[in-house]
Coordinates of C-alpha atoms in Angstrom, one line a residue:
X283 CA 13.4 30.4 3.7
X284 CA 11.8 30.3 0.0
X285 CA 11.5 26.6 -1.3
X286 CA 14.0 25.4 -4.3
X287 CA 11.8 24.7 -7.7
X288 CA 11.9 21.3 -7.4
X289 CA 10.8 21.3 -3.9
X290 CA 7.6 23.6 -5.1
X291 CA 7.2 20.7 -7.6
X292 CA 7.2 17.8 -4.7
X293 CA 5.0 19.9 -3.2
X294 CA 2.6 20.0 -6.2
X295 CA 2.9 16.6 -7.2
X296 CA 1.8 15.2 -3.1
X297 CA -1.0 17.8 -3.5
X298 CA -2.2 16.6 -6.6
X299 CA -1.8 12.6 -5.1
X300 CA -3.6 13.6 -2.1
X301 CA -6.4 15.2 -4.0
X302 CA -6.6 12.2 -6.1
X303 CA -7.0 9.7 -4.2
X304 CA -9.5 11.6 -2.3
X305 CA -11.5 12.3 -5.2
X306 CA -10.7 8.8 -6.7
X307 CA -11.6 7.0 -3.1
X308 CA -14.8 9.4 -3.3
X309 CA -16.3 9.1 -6.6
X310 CA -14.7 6.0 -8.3
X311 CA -12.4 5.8 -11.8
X312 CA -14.8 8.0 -13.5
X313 CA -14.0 11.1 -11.3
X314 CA -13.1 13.7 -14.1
X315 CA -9.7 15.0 -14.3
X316 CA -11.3 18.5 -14.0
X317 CA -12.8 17.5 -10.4
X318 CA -9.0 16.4 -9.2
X319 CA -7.6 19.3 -10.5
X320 CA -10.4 21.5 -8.7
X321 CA -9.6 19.9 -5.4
X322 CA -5.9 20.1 -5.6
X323 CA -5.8 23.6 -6.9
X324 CA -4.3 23.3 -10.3
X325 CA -5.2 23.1 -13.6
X326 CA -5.9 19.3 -15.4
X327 CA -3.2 20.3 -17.5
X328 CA -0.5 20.6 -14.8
X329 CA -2.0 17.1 -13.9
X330 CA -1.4 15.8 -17.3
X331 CA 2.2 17.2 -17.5
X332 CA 3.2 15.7 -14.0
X333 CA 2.0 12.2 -14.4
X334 CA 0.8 11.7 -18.1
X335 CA -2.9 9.8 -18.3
X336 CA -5.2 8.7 -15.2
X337 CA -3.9 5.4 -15.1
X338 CA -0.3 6.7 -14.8
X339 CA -2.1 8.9 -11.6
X340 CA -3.1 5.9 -10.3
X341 CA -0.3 4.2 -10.7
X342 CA 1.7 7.1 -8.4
X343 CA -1.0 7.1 -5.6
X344 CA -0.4 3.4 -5.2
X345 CA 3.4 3.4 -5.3
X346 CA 3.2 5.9 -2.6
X347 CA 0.5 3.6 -0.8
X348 CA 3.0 0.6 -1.2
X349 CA 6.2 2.7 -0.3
X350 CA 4.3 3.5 3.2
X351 CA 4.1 -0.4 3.4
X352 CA 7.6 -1.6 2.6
X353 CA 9.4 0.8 4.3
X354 CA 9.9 -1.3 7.8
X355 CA 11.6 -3.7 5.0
X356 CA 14.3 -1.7 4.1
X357 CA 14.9 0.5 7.0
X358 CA 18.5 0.3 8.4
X359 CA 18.7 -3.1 10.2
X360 CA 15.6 -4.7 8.8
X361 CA 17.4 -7.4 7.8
X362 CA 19.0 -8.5 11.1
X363 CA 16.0 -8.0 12.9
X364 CA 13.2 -9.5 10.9
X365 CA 10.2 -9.7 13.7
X366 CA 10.0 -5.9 14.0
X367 CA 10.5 -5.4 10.4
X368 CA 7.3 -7.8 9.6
X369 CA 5.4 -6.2 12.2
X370 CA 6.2 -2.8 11.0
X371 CA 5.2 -3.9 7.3
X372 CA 1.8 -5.6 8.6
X373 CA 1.3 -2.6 11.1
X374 CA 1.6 -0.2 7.7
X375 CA -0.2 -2.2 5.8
X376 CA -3.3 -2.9 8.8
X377 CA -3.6 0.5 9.0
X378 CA -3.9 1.6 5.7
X379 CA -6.5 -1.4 5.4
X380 CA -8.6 0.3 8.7
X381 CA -8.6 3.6 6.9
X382 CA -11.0 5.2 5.4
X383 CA -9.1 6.6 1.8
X384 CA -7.4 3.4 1.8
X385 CA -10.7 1.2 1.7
X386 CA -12.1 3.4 -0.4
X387 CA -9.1 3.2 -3.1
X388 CA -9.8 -1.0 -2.9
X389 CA -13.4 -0.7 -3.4
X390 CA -13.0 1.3 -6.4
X391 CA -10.5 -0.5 -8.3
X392 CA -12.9 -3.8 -7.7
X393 CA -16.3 -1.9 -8.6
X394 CA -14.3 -0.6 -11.5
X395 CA -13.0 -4.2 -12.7
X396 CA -15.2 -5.0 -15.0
X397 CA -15.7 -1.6 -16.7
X398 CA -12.3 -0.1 -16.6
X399 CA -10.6 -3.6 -16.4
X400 CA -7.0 -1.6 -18.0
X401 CA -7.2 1.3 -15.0
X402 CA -8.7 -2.1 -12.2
X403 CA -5.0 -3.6 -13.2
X404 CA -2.8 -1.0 -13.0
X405 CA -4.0 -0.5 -9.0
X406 CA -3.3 -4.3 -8.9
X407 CA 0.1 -4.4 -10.8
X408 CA 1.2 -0.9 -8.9
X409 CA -0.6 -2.2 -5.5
X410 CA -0.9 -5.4 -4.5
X411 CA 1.2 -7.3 -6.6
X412 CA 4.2 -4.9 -6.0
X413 CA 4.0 -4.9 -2.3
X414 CA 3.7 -8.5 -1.9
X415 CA 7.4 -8.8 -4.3
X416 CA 9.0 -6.7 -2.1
X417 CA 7.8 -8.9 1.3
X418 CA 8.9 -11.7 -1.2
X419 CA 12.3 -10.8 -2.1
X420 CA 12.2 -9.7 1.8
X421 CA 12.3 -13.3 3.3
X422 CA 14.1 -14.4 0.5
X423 CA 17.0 -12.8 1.7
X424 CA 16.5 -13.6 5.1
X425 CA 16.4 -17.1 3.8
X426 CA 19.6 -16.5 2.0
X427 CA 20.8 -15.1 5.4
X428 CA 20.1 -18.5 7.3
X429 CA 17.6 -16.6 9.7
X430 CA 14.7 -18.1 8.3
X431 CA 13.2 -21.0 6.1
X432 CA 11.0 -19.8 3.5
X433 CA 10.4 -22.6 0.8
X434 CA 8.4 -20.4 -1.4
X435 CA 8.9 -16.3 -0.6
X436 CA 5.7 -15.6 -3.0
X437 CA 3.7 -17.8 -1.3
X438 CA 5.0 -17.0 2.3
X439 CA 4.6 -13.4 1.7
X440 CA 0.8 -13.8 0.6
X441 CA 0.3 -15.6 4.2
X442 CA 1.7 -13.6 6.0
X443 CA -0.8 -10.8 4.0
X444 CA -3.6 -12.6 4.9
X445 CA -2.4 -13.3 8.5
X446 CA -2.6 -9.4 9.1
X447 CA -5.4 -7.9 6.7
X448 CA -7.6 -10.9 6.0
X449 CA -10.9 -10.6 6.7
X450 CA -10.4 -6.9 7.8
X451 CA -10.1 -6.1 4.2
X452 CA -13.5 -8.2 3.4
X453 CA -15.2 -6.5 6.1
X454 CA -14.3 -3.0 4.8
X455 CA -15.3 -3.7 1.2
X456 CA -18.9 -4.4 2.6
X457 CA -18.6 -1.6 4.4
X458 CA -18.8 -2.9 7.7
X459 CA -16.9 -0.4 10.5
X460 CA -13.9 -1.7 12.1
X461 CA -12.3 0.1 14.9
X462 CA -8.8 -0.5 16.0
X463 CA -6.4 1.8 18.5
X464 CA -3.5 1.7 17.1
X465 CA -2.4 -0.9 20.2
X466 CA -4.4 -3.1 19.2
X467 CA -3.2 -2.8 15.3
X468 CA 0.8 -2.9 17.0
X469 CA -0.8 -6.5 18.9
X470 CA -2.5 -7.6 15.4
X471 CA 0.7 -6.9 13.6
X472 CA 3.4 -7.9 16.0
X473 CA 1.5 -11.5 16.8
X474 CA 1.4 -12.1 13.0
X475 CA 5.2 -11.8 13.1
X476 CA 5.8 -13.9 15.6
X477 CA 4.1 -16.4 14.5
X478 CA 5.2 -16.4 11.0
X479 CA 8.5 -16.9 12.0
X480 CA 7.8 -19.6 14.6
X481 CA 6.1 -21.0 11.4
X482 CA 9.5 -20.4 8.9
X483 CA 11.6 -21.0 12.0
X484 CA 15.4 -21.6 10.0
X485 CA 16.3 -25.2 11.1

C-alpha cells in the first residue's frame, strides 16, 4: 500500500533526525549541514525547509529524545500507578544515558558551551530542562491527587534524576564504558522509584 504525503514527510523528517544526531553525536555542532544532508539522503535545503536553522534541528532531536523519556508519564494510568510510571521514565531516561548516540549528544552540547553557547542552550532548554518540567508537573499532580507529598516538584524531580543517571552520566562524559543488561537498568530504575516514593510517602 503506497504511503499518504504526509506519511512520506514523517518519514523524511525521522530520517533526517536520525542522521542528525548521528552526525551531530559524531562530529560535534560544527558538523556541516551538507554532511547531515549526505547521510540522510536529502538535499541541505529539504533540511532547511523542514526545520528552519541548526539550532531549530537540534531542538527536534532533543524533543524526540525527551518524548522517549516522558512517555511512562502520560501513558494511560500513569497517574494511578506512580511507581511503574517513575520507573518507566528513569528506565527511558538510564538507557538513553548508557547509549552510545545519547552520550555522544551530551558531550557535544558541553564541548560546544563555550563556543556555540546559543546552539549549548537550546539542547538544555529543549533537553534537560524540559524533561525535568514534565517529571515536575508529574508529582505535582500526584501531590494534588493525595498519593504523594512532594514539597517542591522541581526540586523532587531533579533527585529523583540524579537517583537514576547520576554518576552514570559523569562516567560517560569521560568516556569511561558502562555496561548494563537491560535487567539490571529495570533494577536501577525500579529501586529509584521505590525509594523515591518511600521518601515522598503522602502522610
Amino acid at each position: 500500500m503506497p504511503r499518504l504525503p504526509g506519511q512520506i514527510d514523517q518519514a523524511k523528517s525521522q530520517a533526517i533526525l536520525d542522521a542528525a544526531a548521528a552526525a551531530l553525536g559524531e562530529c560535534g555542532l560544527s558538523t556541516p549541514m551538507g554532511e547531515i544532508a549526505r547521510r540522510a539522503g536529502v538535499s541541505k535545503q529539504t533540511i532547511y525547509n523542514h526545520f528552519g536553522s541548526k539550532a531549530d534541528l537540534i531542538r527536534a532531536i532533543v524533543d524526540r529524545r525527551v518524548d522517549e523519556i516522558a512517555a511512562p508519564l502520560l501513558a494511560p494510568g500513569a497517574l494511578d500507578h506512580p511507581e511503574e510510571a517513575l520507573a518507566g521514565f528513569g528506565r527511558v531516561m538510564l538507557e538513553l544515558v548508557l547509549r552510545p548516540h545519547g552520550r555522544a549528544l551530551v558531550k557535544m552540547a558541553v564541548q560546544a558551551a563555550d563556543d556555540m553557547p546559543d546552539l549549548a542552550r537550546a539542547f538544555y532548554e529543549a533537553g534537560p530542562r524540559t524533561s525535568r518540567r514534565r517529571l515536575a508537573d508529574f508529582l505535582r499532580d500526584e501531590t494534588a491527587a493525595g498519593r504523594m507529598s512532594v514539597d517542591d516538584p522541581d526540586q523532587g524531580a531533579d533527585f529523583f534524576a540524579g537517583m537514576v543517571i547520576g554518576v552514570r552520566q559523569i562516567a560517560g562524559l569521560l568516556g569511561v564504558e558502562q555496561t548494563a543488561t537491560p535487567d539490571d537498568i529495570d533494577r536501577i530504575a525500579r529501586a529509584a522509584a521505590q525509594r523515591f516514593l518511600k521518601a515522598y510517602a503522602a502522610p
